[in-house]
Short mmCIF file of N, CA and C in Angstrom, two decimals:
data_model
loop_
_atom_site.label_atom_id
_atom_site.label_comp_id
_atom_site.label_asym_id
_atom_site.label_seq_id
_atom_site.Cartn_x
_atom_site.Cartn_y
_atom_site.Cartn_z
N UNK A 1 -3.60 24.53 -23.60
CA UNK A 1 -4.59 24.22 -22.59
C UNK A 1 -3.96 24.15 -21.20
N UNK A 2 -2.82 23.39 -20.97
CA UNK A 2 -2.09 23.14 -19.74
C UNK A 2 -0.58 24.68 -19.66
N UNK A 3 -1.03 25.32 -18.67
CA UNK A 3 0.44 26.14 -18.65
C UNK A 3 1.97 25.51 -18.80
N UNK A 4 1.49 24.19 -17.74
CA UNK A 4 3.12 23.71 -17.82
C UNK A 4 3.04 22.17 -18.16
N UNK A 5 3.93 22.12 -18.62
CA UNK A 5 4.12 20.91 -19.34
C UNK A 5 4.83 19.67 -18.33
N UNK A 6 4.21 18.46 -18.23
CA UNK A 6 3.90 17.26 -17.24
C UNK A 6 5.00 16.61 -17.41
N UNK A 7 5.94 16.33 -16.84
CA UNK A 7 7.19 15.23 -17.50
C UNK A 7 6.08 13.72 -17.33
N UNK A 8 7.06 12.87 -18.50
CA UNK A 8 6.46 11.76 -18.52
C UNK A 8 7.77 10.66 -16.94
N UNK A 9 7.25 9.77 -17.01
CA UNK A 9 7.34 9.06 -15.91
C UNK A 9 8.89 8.83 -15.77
N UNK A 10 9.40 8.07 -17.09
CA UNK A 10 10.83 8.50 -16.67
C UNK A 10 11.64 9.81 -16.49
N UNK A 11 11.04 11.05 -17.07
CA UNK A 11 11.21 12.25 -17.08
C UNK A 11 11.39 12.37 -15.47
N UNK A 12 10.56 12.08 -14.57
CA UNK A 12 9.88 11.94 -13.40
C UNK A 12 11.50 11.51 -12.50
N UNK A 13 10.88 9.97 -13.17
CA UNK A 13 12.37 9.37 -12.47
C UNK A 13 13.28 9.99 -11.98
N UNK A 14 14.05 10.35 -13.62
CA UNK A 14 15.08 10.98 -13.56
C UNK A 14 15.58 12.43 -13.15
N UNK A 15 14.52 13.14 -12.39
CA UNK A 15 14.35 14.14 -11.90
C UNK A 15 14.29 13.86 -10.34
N UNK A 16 13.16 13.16 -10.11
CA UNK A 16 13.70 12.81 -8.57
C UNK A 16 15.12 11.88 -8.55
N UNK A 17 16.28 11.41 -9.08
CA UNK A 17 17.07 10.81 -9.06
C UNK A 17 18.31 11.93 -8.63
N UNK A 18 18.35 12.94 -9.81
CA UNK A 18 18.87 14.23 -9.63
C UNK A 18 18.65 14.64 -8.52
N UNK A 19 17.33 15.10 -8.29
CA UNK A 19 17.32 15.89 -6.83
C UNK A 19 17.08 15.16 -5.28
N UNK A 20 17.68 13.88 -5.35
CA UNK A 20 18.03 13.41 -4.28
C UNK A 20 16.51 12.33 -3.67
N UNK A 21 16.07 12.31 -4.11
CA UNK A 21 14.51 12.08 -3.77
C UNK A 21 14.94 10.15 -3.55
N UNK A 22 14.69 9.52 -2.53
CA UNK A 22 15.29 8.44 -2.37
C UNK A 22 14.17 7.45 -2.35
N UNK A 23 12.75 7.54 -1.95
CA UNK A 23 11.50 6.89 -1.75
C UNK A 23 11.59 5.84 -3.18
N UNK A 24 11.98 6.41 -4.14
CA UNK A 24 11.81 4.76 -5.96
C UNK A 24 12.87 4.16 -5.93
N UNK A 25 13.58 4.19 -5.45
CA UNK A 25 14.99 3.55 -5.22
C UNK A 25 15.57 2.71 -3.93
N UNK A 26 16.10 1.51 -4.82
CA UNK A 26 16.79 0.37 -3.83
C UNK A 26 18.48 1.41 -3.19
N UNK A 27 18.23 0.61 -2.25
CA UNK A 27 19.85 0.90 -1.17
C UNK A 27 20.57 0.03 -1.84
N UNK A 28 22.04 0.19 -1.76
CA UNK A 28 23.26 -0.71 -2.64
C UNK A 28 22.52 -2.35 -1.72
N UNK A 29 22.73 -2.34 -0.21
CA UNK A 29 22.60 -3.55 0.46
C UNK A 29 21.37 -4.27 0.21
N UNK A 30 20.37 -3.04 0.13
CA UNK A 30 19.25 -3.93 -0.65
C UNK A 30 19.14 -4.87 -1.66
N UNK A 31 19.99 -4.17 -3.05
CA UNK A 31 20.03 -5.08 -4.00
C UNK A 31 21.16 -5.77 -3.60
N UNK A 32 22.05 -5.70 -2.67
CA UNK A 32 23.23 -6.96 -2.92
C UNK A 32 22.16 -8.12 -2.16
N UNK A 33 21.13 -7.66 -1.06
CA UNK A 33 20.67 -9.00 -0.64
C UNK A 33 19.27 -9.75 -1.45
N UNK A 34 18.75 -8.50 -2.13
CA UNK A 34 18.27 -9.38 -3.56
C UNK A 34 18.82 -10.42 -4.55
N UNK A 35 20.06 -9.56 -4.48
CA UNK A 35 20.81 -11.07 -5.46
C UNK A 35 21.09 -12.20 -4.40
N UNK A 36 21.49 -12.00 -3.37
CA UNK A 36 21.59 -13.29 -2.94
C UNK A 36 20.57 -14.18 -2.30
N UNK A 37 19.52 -13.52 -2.66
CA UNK A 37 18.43 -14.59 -2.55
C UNK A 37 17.95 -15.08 -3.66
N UNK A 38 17.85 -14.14 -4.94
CA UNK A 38 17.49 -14.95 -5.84
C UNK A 38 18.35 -15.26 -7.27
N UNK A 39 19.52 -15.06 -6.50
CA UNK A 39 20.58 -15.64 -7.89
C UNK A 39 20.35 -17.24 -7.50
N UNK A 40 20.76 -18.01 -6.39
CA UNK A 40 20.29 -19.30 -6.51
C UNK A 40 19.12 -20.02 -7.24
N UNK A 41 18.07 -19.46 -7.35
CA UNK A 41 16.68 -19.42 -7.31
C UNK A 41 16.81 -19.59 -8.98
N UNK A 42 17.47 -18.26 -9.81
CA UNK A 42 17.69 -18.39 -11.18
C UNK A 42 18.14 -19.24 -11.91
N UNK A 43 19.41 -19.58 -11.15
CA UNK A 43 20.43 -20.68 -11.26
C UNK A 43 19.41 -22.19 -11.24
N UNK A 44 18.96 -22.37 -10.33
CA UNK A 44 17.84 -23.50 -10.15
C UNK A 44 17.12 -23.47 -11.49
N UNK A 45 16.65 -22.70 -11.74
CA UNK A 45 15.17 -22.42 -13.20
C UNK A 45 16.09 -22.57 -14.45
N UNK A 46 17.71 -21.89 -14.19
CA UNK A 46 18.02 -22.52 -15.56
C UNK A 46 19.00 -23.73 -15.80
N UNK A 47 19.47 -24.06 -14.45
CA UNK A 47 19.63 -25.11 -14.91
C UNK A 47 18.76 -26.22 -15.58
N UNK A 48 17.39 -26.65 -15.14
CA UNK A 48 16.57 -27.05 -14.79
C UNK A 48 15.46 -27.05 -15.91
N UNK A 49 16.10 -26.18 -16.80
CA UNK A 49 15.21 -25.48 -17.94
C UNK A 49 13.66 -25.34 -17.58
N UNK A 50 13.39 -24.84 -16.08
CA UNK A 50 11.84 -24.71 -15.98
C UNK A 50 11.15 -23.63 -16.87
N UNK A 51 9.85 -24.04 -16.69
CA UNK A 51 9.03 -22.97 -17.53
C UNK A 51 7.92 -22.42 -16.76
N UNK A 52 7.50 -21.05 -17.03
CA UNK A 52 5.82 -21.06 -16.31
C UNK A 52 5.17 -22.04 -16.79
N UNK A 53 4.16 -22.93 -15.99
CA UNK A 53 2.81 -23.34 -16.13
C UNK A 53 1.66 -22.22 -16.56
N UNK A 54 1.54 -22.29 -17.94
CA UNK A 54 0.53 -21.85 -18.64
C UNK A 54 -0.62 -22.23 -18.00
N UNK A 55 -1.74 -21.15 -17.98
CA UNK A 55 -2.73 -21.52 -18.07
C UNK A 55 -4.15 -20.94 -18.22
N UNK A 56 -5.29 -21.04 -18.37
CA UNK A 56 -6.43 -19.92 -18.69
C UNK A 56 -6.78 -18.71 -18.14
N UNK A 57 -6.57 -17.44 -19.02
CA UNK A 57 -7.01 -16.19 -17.92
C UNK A 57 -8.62 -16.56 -17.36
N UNK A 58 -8.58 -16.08 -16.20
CA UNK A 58 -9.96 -15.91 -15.50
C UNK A 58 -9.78 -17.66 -14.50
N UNK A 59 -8.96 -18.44 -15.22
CA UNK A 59 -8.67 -19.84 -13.86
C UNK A 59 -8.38 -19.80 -12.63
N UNK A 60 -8.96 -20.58 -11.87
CA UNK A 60 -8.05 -20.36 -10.30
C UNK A 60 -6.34 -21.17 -10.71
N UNK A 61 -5.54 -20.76 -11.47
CA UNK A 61 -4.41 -21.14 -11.82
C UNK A 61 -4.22 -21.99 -12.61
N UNK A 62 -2.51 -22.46 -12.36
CA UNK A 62 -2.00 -23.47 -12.80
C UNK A 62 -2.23 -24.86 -12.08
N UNK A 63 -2.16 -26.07 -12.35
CA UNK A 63 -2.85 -27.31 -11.67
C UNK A 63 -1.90 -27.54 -10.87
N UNK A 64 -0.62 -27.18 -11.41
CA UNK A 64 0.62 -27.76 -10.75
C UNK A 64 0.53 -26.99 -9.20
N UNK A 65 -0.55 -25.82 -9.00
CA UNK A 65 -0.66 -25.08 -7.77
C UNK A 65 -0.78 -26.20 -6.74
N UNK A 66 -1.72 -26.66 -7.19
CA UNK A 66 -2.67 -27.61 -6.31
C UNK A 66 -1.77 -28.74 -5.98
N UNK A 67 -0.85 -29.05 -6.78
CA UNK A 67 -0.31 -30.40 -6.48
C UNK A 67 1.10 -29.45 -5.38
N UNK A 68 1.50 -28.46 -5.32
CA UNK A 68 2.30 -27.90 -4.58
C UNK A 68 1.85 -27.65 -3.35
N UNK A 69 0.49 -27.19 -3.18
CA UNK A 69 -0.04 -26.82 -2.29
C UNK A 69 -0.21 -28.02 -1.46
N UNK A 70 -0.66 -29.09 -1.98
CA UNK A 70 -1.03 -30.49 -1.55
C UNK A 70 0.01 -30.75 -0.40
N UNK A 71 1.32 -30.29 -1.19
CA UNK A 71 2.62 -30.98 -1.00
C UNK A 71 3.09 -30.85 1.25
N UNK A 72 2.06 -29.26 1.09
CA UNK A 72 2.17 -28.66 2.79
C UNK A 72 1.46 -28.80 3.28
N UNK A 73 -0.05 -29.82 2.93
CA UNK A 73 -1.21 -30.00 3.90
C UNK A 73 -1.90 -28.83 3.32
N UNK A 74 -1.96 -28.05 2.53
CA UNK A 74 -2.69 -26.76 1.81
C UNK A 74 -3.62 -26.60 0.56
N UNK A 75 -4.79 -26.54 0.81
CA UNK A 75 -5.82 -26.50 -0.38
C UNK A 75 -5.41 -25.61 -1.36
N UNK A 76 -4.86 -25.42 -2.38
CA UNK A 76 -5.03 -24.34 -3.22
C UNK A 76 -6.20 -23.11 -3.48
N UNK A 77 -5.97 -21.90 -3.44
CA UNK A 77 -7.38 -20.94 -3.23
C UNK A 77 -7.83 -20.70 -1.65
N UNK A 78 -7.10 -21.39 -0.77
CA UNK A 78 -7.53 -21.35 0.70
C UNK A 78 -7.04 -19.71 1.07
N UNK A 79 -7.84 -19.22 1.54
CA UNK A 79 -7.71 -17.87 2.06
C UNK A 79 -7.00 -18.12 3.58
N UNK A 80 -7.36 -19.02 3.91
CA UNK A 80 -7.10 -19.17 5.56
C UNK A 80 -8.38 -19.07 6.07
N UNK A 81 -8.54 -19.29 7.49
CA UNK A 81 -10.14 -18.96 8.32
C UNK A 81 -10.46 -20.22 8.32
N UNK A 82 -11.47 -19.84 8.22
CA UNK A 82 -12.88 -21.39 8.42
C UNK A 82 -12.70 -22.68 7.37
N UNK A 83 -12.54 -23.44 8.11
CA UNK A 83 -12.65 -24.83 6.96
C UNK A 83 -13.83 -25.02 6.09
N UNK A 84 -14.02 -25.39 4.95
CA UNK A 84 -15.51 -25.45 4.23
C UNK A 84 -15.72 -27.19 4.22
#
């Protein structure tokens, strides 16, 4: 049905990787300053043994939002704009 045959996505990848194609891909400095923002961050969660806050699909979140949000003067769900 199809003349030519579609590479699948890593097919893809690894084809623009080969031919130089740079737009899906991090710069070395990029990821070195990824890690150093969030290797601390990891380090924190495991020391710490945190976990996600579970909670119902279709909820406006986790509760613990609200008590974070609280924490900056910030309603949880606030878009910004007009006060209600």
């Amino acid at each position: 049905r199809y003349p030519k045959e579609i590479p699948d996505a890593y097919e893809r990848l690894l084809l623009d990787a080969i031919e130089g194609e740079r737009r899906l891909f991090i710069r070395s400095d990029e990821l070195d300053a990824a890690w150093e923002l969030f290797t601390p961050l990891l380090k924190e969660l495991e020391q710490k043994r945190m976990a996600p806050e579970l909670y119902p699909y279709g909820s406006r979140g986790p509760v613990g939002a609200h008590y974070l949000a609280a924490k900056y003067n910030v309603r949880w769900g606030d878009l910004g704009g007009s006060e209600h």
